[in-house]
PDB file of C-alpha atoms in Angstrom:
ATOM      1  CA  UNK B   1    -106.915  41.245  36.684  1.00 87.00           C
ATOM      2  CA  UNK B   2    -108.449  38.454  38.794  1.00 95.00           C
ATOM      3  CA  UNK B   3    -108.684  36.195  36.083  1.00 94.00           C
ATOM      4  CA  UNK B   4    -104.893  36.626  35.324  1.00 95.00           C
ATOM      5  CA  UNK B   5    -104.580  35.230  38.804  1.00 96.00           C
ATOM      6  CA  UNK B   6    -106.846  32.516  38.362  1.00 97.00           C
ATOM      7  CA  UNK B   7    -105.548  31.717  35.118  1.00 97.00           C
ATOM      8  CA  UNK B   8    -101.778  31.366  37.124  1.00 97.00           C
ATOM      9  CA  UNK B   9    -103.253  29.252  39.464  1.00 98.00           C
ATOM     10  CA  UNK B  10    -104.739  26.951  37.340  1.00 97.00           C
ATOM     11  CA  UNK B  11    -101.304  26.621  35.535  1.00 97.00           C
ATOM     12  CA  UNK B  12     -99.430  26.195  38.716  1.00 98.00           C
ATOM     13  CA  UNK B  13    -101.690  22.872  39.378  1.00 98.00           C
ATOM     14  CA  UNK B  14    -101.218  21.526  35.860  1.00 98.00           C
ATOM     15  CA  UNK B  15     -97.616  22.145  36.536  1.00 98.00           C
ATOM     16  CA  UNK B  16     -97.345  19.885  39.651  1.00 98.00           C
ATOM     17  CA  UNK B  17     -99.930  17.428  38.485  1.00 98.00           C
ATOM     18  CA  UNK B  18     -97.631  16.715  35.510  1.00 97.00           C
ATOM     19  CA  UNK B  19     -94.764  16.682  38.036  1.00 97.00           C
ATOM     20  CA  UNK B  20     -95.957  13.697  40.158  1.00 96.00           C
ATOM     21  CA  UNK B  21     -98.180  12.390  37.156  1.00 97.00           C
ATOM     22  CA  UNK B  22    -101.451  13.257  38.200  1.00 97.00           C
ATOM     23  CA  UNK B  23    -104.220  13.368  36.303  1.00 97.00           C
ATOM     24  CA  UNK B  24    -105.060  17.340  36.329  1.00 96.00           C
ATOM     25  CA  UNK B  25    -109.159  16.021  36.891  1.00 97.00           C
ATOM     26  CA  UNK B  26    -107.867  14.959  40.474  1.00 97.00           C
ATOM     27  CA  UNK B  27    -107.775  18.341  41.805  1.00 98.00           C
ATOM     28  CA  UNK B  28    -110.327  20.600  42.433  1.00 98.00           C
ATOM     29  CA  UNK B  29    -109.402  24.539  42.767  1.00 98.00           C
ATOM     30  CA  UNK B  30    -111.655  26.159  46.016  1.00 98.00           C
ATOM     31  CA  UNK B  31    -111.711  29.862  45.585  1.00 98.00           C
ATOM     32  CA  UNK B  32    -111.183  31.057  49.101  1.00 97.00           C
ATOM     33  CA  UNK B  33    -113.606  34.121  48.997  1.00 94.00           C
ATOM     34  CA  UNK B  34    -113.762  35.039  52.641  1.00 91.00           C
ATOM     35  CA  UNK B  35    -113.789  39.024  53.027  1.00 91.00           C
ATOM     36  CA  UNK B  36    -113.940  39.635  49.089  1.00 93.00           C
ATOM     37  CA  UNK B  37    -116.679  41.682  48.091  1.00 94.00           C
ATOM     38  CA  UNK B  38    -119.315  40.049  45.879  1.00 95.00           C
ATOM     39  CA  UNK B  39    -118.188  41.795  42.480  1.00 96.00           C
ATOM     40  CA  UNK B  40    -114.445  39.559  42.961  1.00 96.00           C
ATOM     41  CA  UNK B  41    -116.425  36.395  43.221  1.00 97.00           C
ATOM     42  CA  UNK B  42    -118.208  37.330  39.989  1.00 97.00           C
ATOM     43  CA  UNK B  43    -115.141  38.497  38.143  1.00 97.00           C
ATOM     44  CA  UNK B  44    -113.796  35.015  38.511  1.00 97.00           C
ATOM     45  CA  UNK B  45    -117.167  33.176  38.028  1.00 98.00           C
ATOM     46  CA  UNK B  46    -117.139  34.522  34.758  1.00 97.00           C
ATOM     47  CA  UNK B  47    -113.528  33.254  34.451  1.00 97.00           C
ATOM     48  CA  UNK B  48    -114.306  29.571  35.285  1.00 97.00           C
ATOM     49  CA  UNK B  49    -114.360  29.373  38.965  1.00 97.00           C
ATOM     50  CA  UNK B  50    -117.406  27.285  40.498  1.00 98.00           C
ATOM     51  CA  UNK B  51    -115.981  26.003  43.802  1.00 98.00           C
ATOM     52  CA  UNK B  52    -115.989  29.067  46.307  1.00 98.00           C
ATOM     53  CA  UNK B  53    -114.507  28.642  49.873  1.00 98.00           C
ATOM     54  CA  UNK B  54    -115.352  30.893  52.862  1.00 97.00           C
ATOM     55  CA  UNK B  55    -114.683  30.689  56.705  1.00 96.00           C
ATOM     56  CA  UNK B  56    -117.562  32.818  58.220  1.00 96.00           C
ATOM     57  CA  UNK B  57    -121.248  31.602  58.130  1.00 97.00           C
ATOM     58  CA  UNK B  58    -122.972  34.736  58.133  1.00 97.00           C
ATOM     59  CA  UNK B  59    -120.758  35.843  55.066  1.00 97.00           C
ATOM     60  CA  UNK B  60    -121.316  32.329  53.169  1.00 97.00           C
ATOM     61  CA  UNK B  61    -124.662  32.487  53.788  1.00 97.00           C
ATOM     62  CA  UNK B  62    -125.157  35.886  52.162  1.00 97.00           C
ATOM     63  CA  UNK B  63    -123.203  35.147  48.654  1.00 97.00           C
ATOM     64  CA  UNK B  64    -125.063  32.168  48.690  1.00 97.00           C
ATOM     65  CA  UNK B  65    -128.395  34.420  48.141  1.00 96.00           C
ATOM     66  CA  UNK B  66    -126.039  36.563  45.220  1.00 97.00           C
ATOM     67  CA  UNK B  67    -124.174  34.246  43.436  1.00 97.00           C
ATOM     68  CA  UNK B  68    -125.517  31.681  40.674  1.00 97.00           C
ATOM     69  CA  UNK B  69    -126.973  27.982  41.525  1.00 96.00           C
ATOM     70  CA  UNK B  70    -123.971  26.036  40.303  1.00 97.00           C
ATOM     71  CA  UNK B  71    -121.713  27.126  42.677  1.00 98.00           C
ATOM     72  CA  UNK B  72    -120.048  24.377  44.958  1.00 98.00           C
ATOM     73  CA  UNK B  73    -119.656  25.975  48.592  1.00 98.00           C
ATOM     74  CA  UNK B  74    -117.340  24.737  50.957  1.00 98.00           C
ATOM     75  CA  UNK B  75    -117.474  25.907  54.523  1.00 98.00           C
ATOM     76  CA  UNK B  76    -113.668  25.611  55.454  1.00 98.00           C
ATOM     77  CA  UNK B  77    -113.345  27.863  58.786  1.00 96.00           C
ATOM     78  CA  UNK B  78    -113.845  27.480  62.200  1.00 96.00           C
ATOM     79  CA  UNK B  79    -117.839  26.406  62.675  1.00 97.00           C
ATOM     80  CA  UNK B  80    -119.264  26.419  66.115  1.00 96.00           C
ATOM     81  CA  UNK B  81    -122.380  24.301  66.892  1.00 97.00           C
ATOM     82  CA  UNK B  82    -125.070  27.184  66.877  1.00 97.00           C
ATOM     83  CA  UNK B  83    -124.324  28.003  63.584  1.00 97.00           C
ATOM     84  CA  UNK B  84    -124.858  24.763  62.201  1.00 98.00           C
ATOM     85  CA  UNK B  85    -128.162  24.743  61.288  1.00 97.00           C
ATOM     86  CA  UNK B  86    -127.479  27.749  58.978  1.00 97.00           C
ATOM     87  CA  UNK B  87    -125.425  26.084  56.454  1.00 97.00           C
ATOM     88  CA  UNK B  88    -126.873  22.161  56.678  1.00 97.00           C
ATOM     89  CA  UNK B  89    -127.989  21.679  53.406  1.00 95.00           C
ATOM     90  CA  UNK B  90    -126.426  24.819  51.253  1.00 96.00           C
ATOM     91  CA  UNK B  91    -122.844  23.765  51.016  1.00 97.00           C
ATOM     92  CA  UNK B  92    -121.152  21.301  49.063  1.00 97.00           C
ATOM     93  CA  UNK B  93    -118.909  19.936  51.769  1.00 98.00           C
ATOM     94  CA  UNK B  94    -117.847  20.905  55.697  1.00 98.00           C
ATOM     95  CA  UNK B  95    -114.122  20.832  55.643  1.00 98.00           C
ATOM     96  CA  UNK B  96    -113.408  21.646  59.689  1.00 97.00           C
ATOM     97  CA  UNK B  97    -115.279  19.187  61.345  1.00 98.00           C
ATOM     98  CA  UNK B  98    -112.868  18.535  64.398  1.00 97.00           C
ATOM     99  CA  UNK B  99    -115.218  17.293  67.434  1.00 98.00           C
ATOM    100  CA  UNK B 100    -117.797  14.427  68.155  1.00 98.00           C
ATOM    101  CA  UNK B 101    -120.327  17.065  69.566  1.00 98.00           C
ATOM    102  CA  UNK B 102    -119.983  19.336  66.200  1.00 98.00           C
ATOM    103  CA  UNK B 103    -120.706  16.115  64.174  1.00 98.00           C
ATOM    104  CA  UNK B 104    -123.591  15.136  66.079  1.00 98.00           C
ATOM    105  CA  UNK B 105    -125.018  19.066  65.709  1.00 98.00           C
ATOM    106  CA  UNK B 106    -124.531  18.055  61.910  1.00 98.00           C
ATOM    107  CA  UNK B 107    -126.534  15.175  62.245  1.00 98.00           C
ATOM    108  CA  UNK B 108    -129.037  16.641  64.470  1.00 98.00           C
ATOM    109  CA  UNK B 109    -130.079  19.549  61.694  1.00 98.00           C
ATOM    110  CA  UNK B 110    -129.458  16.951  58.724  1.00 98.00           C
ATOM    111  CA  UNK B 111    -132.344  14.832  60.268  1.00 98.00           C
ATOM    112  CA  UNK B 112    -134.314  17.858  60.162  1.00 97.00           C
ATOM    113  CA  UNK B 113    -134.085  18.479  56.671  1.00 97.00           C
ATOM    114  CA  UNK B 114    -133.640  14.922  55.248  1.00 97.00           C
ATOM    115  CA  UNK B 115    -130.272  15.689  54.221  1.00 98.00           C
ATOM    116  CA  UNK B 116    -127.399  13.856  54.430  1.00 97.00           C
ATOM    117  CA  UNK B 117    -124.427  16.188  55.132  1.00 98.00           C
ATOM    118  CA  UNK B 118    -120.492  15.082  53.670  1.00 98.00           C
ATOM    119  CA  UNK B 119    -117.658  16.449  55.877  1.00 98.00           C
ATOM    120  CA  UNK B 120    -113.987  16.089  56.071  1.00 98.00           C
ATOM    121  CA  UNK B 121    -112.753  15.500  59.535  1.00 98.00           C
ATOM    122  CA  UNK B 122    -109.944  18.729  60.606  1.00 98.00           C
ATOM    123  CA  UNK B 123    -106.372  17.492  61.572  1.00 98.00           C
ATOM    124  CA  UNK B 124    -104.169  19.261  63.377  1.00 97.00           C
ATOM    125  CA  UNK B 125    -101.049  17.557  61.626  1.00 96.00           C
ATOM    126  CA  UNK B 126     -98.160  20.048  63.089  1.00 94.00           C
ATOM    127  CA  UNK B 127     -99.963  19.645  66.606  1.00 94.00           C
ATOM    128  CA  UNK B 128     -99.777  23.975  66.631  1.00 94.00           C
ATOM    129  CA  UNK B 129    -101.541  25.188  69.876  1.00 92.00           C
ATOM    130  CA  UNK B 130    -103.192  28.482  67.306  1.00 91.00           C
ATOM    131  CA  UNK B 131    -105.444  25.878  65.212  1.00 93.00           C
ATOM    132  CA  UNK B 132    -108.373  24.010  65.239  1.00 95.00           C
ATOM    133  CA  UNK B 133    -107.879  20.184  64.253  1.00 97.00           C
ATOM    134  CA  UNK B 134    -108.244  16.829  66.160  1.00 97.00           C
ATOM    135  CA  UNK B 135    -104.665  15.471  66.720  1.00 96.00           C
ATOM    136  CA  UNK B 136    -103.518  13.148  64.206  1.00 95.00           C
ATOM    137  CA  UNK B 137    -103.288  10.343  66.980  1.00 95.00           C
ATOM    138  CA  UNK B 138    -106.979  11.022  67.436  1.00 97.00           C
ATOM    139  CA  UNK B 139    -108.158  11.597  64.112  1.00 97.00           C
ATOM    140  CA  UNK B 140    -108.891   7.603  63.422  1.00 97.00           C
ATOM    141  CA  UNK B 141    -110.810   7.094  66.684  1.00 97.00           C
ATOM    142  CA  UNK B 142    -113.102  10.061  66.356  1.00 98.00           C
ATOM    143  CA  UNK B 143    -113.679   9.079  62.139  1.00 98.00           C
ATOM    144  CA  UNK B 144    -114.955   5.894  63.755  1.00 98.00           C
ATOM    145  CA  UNK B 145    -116.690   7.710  66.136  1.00 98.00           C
ATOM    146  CA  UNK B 146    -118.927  10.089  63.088  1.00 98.00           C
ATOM    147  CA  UNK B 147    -119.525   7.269  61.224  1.00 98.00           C
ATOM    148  CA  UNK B 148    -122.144   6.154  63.257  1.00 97.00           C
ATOM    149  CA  UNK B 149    -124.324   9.239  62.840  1.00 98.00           C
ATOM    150  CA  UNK B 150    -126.801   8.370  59.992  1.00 97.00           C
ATOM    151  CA  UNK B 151    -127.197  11.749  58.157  1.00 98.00           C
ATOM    152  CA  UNK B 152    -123.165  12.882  58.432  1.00 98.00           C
ATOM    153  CA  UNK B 153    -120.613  11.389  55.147  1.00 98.00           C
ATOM    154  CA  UNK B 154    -117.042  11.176  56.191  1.00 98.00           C
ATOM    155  CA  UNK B 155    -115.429  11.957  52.524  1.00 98.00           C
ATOM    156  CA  UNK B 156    -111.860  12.461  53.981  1.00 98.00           C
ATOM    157  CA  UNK B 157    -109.278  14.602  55.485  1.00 98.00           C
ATOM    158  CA  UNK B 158    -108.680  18.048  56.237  1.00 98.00           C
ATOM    159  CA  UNK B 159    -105.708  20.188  57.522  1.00 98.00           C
ATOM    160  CA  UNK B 160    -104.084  24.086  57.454  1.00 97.00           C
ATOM    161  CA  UNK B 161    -100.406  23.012  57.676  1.00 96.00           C
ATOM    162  CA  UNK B 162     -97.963  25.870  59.064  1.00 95.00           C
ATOM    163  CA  UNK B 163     -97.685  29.556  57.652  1.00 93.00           C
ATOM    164  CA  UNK B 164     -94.042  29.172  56.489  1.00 95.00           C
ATOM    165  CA  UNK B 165     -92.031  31.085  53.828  1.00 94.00           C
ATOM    166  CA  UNK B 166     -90.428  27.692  51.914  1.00 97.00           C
ATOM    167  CA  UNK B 167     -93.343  25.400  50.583  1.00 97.00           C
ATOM    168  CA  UNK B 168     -90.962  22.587  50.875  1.00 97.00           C
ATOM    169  CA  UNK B 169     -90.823  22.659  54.546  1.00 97.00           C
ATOM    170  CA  UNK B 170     -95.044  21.341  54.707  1.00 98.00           C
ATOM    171  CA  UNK B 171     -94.024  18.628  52.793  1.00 98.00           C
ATOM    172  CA  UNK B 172     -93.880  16.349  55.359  1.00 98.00           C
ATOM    173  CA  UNK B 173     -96.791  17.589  57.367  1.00 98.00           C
ATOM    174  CA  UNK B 174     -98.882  16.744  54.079  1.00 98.00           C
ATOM    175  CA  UNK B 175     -96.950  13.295  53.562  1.00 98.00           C
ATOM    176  CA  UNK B 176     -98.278  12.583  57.334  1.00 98.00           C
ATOM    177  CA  UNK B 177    -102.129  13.526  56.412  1.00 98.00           C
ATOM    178  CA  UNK B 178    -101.805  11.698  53.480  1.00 98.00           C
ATOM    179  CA  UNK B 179    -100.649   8.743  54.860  1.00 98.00           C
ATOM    180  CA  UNK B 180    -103.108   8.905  57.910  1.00 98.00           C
ATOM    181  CA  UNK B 181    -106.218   9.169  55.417  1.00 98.00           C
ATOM    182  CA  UNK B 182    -104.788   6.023  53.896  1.00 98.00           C
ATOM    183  CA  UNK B 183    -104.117   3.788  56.848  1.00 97.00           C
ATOM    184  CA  UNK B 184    -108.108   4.870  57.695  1.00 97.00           C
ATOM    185  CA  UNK B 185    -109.167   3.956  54.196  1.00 97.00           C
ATOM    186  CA  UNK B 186    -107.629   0.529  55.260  1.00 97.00           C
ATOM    187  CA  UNK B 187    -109.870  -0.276  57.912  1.00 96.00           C
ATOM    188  CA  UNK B 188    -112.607   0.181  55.667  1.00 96.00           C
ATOM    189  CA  UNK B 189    -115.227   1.768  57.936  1.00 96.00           C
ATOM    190  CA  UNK B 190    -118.813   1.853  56.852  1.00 94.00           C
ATOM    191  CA  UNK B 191    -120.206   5.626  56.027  1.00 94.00           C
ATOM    192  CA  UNK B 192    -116.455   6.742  55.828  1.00 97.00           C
ATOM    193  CA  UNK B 193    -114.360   7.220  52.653  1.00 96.00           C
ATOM    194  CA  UNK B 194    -110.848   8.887  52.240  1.00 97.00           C
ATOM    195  CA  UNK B 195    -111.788  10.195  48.722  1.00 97.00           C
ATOM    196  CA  UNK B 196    -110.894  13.944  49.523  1.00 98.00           C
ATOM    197  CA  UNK B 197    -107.499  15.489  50.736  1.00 98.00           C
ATOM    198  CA  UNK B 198    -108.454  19.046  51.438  1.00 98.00           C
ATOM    199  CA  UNK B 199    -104.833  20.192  52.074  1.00 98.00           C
ATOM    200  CA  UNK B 200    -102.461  23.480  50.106  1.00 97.00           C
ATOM    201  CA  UNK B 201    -102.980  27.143  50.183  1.00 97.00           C
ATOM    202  CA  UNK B 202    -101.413  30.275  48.670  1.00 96.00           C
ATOM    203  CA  UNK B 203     -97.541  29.803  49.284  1.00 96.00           C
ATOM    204  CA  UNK B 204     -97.956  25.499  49.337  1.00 97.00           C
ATOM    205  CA  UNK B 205    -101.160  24.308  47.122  1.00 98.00           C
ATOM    206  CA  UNK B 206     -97.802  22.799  44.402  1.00 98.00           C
ATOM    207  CA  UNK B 207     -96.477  21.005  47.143  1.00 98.00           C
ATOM    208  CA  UNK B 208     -99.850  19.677  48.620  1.00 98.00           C
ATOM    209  CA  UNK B 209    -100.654  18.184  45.250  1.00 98.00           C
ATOM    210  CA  UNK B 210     -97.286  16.615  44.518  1.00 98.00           C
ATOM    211  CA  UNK B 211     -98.164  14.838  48.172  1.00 98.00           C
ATOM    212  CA  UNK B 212    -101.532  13.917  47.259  1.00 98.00           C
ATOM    213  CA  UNK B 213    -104.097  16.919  47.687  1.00 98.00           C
ATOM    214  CA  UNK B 214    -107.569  16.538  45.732  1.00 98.00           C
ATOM    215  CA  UNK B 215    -109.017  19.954  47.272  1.00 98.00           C
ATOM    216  CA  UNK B 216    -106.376  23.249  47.452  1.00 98.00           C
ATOM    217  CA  UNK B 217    -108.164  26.520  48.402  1.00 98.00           C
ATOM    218  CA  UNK B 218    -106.394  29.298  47.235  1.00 98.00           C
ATOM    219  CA  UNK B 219    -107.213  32.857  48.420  1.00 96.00           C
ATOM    220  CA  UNK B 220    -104.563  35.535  47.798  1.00 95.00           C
ATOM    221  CA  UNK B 221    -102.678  33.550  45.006  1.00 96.00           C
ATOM    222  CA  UNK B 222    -106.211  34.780  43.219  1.00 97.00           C
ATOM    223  CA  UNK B 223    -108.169  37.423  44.895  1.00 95.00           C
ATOM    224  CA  UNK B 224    -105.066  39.228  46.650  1.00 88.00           C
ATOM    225  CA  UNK B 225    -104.519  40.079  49.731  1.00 77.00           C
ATOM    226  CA  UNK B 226    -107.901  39.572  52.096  1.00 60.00           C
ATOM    227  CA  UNK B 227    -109.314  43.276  53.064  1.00 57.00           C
ATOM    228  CA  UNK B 228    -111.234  42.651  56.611  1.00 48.00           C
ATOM    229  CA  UNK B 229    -112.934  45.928  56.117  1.00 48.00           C
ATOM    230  CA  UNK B 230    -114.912  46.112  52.971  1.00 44.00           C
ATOM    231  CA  UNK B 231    -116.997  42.826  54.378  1.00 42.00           C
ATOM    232  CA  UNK B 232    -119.926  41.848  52.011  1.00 37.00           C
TER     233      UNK B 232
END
């Protein structure tokens, strides 16, 4: 049962927020829904969840019509600047902002709607040629760079850290990130905060957290493996 799996999860994080004494509150749990047909979100609404996750905007933009009001979407995939102006306003947060020009989009379709739109700012930390992500060497100049767009919130940090079979070997890749989104909360730039981590999935979410993560997103530790078939 999905809410089994959920249920695991949600132990797991208590787990390693006791382990580095965190305060459980700290963390938020995103449901990474992408591919899952519309009945698995609802099993594990009804369990608790409220913070769903998905990577396509055509498929977030159709739960978003089925599921309840109170859920918290979070647009963590691969966005492309047409596409914008379909989710600007109708999710809770843009995790994989990793370009001036898609920022500026942003801003362009926030304006339209009087919105003001928070984002996280995509890292590349391991520098891997397959993923999206500014570099980190980058990452402070073009925060600076956002922060002058009047409708766009920097709220932090975002990164997909390597597909690796011992947790314990992203541990420094999230010890990097972490560190980076402190030396930019240092320089204290205006319309920028480092208040979210958005770092951790399936096989590494314990380890994220013991190195600092406030967001994990967690797809087949609770929906199981992702079927690109049944697409909903």
């Amino acid at each position: 049962m999905l809410k089994d799996n959920l249920k695991t999860v949600e132990e797991n994080i208590n787990l390693a927020c006791a382990k580095c004494g965190r305060d459980r509150s700290e963390v938020t749990l995103i449901a990474v829904s992408k591919t899952k047909p519309l009945e698995m979100l609802e099993e594990i609404y009804e369990a608790g969840a409220r913070n769903f996750g998905e990577n396509k905007v055509q498929e977030l933009c159709d739960k978003i019509e089925l599921m309840p009001n109170d859920v918290e979407w979070h647009m963590i995939g691969h966005l492309q600047r047409n596409k914008v102006k379909y989710i600007v306003g109708r999710t809770s947060l843009i995790h994989s902002v990793d370009t001036y020009r898609l920022a500026e989009e942003i801003n362009v379709q926030a304006k339209k709607k009087n919105v003001t739109v928070p984002i996280l700012v995509e890292v590349n930390i391991a520098d891997e040629e397959t993923k999206f992500g500014t570099s980190a060497s980058d990452a402070i100049l073009l925060v600076e760079e956002i922060a002058s767009l009047e409708n766009v919130a920097v709220k932090g940090l975002m990164t997909v850290a390597p597909n690796v079979s011992n947790p314990e070997d992203n541990r420094l890749y999230f010890r990097k990130i972490k560190q980076l989104s402190v030396d930019i909360a240092e320089k204290k730039i205006d319309n920028v905060s480092m208040q979210v981590l958005s770092m951790g999935m399936t096989g590494d979410y314990m380890v994220a957290i013991e190195e600092g993560a406030t967001m994990v997103r967690v797809g087949t530790g609770i929906f199981g493996e992702r079927n690109y078939v049944h697409r909903r």
